[in-house]
CSV table of C-alpha atoms in Angstrom, one decimal:
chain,number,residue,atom,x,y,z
A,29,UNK,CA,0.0,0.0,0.0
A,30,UNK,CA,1.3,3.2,-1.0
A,31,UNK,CA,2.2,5.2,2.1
A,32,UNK,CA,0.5,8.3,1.8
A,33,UNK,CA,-2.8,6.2,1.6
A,34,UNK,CA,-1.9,4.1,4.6
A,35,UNK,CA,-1.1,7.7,6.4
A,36,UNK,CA,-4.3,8.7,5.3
A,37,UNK,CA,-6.6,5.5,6.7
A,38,UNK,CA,-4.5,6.6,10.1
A,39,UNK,CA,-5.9,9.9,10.3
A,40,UNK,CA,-9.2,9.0,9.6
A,41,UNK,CA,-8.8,6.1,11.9
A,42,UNK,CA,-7.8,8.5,14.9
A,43,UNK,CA,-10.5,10.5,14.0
A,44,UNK,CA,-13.2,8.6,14.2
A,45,UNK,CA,-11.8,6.3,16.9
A,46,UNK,CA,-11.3,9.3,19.2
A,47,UNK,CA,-14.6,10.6,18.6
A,48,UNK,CA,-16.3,7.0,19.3
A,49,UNK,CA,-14.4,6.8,22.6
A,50,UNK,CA,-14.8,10.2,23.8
A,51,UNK,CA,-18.3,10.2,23.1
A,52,UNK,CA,-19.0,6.8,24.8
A,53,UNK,CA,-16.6,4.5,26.6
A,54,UNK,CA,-14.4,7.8,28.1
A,55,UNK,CA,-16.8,10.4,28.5
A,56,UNK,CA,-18.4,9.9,32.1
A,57,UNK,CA,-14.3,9.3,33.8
A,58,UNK,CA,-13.5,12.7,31.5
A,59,UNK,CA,-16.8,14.4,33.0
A,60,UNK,CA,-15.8,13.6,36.3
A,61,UNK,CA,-12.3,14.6,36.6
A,62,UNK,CA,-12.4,18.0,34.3
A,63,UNK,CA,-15.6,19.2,34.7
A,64,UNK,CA,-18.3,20.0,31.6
A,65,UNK,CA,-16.5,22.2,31.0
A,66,UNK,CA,-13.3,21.1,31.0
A,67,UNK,CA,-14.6,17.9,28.7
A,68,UNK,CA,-16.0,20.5,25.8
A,69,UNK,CA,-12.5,21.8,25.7
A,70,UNK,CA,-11.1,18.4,25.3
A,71,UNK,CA,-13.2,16.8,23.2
A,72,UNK,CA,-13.1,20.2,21.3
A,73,UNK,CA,-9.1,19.8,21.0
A,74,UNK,CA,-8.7,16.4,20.0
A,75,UNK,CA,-11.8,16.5,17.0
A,76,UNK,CA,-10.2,19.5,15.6
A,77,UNK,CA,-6.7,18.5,16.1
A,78,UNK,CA,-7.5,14.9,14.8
A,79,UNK,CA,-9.8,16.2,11.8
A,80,UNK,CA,-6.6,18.5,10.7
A,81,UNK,CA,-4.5,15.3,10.7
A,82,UNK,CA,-7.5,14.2,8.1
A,83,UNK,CA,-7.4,17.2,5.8
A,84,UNK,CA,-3.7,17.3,5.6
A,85,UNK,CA,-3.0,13.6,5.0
A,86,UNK,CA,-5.8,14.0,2.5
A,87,UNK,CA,-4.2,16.6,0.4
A,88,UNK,CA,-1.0,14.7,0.9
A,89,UNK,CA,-1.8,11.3,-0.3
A,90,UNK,CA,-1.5,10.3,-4.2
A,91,UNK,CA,-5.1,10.4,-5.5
A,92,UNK,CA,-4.2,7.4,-7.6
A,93,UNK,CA,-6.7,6.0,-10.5
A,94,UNK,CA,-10.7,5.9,-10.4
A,95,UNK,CA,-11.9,2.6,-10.3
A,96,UNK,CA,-14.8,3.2,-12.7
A,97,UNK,CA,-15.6,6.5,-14.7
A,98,UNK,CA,-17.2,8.9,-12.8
A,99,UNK,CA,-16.8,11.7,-15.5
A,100,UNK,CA,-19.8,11.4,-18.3
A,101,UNK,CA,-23.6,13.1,-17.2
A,102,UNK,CA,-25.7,10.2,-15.4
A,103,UNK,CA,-22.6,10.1,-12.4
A,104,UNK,CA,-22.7,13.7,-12.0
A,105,UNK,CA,-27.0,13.6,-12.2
A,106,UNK,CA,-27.7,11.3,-9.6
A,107,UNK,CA,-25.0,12.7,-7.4
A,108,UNK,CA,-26.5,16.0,-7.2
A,109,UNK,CA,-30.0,14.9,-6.5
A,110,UNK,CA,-28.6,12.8,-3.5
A,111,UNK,CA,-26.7,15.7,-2.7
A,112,UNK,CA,-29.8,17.9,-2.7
A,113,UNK,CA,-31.8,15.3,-0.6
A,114,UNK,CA,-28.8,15.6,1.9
A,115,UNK,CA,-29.1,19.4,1.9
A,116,UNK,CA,-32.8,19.0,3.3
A,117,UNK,CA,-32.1,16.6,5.2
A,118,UNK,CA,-29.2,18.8,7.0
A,119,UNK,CA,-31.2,22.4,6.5
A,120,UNK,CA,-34.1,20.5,8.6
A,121,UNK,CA,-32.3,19.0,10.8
A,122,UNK,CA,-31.7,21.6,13.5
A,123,UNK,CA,-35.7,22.3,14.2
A,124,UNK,CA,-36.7,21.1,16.8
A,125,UNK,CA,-34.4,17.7,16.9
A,126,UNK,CA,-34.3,16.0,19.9
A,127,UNK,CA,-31.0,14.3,19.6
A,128,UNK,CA,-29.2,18.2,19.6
A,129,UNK,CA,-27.9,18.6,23.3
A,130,UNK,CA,-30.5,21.3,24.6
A,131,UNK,CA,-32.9,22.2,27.1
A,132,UNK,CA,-35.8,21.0,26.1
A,133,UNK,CA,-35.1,17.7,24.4
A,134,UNK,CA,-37.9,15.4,26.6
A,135,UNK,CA,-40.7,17.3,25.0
A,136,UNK,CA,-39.5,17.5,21.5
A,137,UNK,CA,-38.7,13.8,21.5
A,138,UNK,CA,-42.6,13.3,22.9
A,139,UNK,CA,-43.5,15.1,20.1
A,140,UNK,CA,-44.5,13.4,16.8
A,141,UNK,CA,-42.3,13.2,13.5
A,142,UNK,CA,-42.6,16.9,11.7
A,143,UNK,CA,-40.4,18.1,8.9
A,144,UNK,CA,-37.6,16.4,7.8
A,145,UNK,CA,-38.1,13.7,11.0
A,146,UNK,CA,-40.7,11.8,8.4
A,147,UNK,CA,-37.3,10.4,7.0
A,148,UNK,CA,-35.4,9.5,9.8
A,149,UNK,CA,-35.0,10.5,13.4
A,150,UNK,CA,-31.2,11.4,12.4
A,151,UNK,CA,-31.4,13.3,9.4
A,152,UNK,CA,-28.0,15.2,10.4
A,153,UNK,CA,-25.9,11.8,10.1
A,154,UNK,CA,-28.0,10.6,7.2
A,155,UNK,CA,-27.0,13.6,5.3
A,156,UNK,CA,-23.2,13.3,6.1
A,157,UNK,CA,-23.6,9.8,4.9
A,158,UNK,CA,-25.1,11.0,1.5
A,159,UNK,CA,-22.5,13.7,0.6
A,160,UNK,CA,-20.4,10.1,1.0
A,161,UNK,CA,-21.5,8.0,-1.8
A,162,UNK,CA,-22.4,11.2,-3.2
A,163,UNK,CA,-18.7,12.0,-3.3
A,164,UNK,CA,-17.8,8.3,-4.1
A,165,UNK,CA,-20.0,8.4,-6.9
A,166,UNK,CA,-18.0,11.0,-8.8
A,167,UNK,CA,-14.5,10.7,-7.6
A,168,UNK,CA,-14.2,6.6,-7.5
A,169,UNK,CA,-10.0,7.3,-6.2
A,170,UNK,CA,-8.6,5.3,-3.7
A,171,UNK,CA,-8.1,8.5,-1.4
A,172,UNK,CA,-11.9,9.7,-1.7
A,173,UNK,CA,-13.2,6.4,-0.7
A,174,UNK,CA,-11.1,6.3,2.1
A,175,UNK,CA,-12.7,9.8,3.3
A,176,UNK,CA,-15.7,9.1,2.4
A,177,UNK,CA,-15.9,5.8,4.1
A,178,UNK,CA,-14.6,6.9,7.7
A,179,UNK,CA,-17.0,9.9,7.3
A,180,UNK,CA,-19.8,7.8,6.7
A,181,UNK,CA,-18.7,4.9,9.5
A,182,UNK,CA,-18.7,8.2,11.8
A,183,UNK,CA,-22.5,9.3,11.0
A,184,UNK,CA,-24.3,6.2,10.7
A,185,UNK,CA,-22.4,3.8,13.3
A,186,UNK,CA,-22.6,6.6,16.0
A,187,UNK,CA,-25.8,7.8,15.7
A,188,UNK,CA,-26.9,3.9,16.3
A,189,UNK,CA,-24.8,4.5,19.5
A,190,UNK,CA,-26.4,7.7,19.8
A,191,UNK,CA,-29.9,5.8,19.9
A,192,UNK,CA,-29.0,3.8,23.1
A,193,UNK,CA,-27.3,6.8,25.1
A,194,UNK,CA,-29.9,8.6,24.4
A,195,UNK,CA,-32.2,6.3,25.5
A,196,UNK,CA,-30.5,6.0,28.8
A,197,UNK,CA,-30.6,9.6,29.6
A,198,UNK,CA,-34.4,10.3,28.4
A,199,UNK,CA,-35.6,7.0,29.1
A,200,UNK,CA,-39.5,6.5,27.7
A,201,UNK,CA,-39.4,9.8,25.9
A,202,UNK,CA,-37.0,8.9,23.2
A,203,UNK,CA,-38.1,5.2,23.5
A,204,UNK,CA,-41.5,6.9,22.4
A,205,UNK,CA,-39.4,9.1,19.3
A,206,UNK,CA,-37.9,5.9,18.0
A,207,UNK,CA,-40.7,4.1,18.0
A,208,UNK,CA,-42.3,6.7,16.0
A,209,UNK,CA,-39.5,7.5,14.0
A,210,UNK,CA,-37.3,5.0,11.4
A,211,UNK,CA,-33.3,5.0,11.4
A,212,UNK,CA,-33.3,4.3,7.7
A,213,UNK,CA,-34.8,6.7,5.2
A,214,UNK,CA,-37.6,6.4,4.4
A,215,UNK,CA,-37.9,8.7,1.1
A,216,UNK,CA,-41.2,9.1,0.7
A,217,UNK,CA,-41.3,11.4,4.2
A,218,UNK,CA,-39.5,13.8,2.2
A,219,UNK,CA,-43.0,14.5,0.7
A,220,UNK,CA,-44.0,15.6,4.3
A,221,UNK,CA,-40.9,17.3,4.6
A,222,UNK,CA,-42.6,21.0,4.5
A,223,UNK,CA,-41.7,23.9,2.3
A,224,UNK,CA,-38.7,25.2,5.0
A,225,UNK,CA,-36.8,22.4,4.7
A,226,UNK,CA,-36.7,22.3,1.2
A,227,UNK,CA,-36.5,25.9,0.4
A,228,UNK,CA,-33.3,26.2,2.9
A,229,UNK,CA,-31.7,22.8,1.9
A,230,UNK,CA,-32.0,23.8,-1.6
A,231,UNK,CA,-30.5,27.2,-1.2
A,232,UNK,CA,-27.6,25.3,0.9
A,233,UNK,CA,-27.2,23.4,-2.1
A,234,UNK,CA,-26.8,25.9,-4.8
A,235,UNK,CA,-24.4,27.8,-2.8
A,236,UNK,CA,-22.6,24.8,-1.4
A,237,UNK,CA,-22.2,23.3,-5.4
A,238,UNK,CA,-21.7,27.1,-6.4
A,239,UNK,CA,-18.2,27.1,-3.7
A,240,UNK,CA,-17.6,23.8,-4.8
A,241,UNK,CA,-16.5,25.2,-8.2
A,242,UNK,CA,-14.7,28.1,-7.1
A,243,UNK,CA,-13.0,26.5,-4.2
A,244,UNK,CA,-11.5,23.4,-6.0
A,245,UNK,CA,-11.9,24.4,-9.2
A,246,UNK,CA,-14.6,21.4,-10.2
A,247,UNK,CA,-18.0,22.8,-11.2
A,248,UNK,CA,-20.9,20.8,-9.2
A,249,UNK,CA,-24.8,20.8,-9.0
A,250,UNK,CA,-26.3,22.5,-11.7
A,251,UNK,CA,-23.3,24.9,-12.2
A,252,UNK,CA,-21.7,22.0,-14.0
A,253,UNK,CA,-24.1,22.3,-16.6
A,254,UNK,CA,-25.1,26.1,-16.7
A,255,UNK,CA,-22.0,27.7,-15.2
């Protein structure tokens, strides 16, 4: 293995591995001896420090050949529709979402599904997990998948951890939220979505395909056709 790639798996790995532990196995011993407080700033530390490990070993490693074509129209198409359903998906995703950490989070989670909630109970992680294959889709390289993979692992493994700590601390209300709610998408809630959702996650997605183009110099969205 070539190794700038291998370099690059390690980052990711730290990444994700120190997030998992300090969000589960190390959190409460952390709590205790520094304080809230004290844990924010650590936790804070150690995802930026880790997730700078990630971009530079990224821009580092040899992007190496596609494994398929992901060039011609129909790649690029389907891409930036899931890219669009994960820019609802994100947009809706901090109204009223009992999984955020804030006051208030029993009676939203008694609350039925509303919004983007019709598709999944973790529409954040789902969306991070869409810009993945999204990204896979059209940039097939060794180094992309590698991202994409550990970016994915990170939304969709720990918001199934996410399910049972949360569970813990709210006990019958978010029992009651998943039981109304699905962890998998269900794509026809987007219908139910509501017009905020979709007017915000499509403006986030003409300007975040609009920067994608003049930060890396590859035109996405629709501004690869009508740029």
């Amino acid at each position: 293995m070539d190794q700038s790639l291998a370099a690059l798996i390690g980052a990711n790995l730290a990444f994700v591995g120190t997030h998992f532990a300090l969000s589960h196995p190390l959190r409460a011993p952390l709590v205790k001896a520094a304080g809230p407080t004290g844990f924010q700033a650590l936790y804070s530390l150690v995802a930026l420090a880790t997730f700078a490990w990630v971009i530079v070993a990224f821009r580092a490693a040899d992007p190496g050949g596609a494994l398929w074509n992901g060039q011609g129209d129909a790649p690029w198409i389907l891409a930036s529709v899931i890219m669009l359903v994960a820019s609802v998906l994100l947009a809706g995703s901090f109204a009223g979402n009992p999984a955020l950490p804030a006051p208030g989070a029993d009676d939203l989670a008694r609350r039925g599904p509303h919004g983007v909630f019709h598709v999944t109970r973790h529409p954040m992680m789902w969306s991070f997990a869409l810009w993945s294959a999204a990204h896979v889709l059209v940039s097939p390289t060794p180094r992309v998948i590698v991202l994409s993979l550990a970016m994915a692992a990170l939304a969709l493994i720990g918001s199934r951890l996410q399910d049972g700590k949360k569970a813990v601390l709210m006990g019958a209300a978010w029992q009651g939220w998943e039981s109304r709610t699905s962890y998998a998408p269900r794509l026809g809630g987007l219908a139910k979505a509501g017009a905020v959702p979709w007017l915000a996650g499509t403006a986030l997605w003409l300007a975040a395909t609009w920067a994608h183009g003049w930060l890396i110099g590859l035109p996405a969205g629709v501004w690869r056709w009508i740029g």
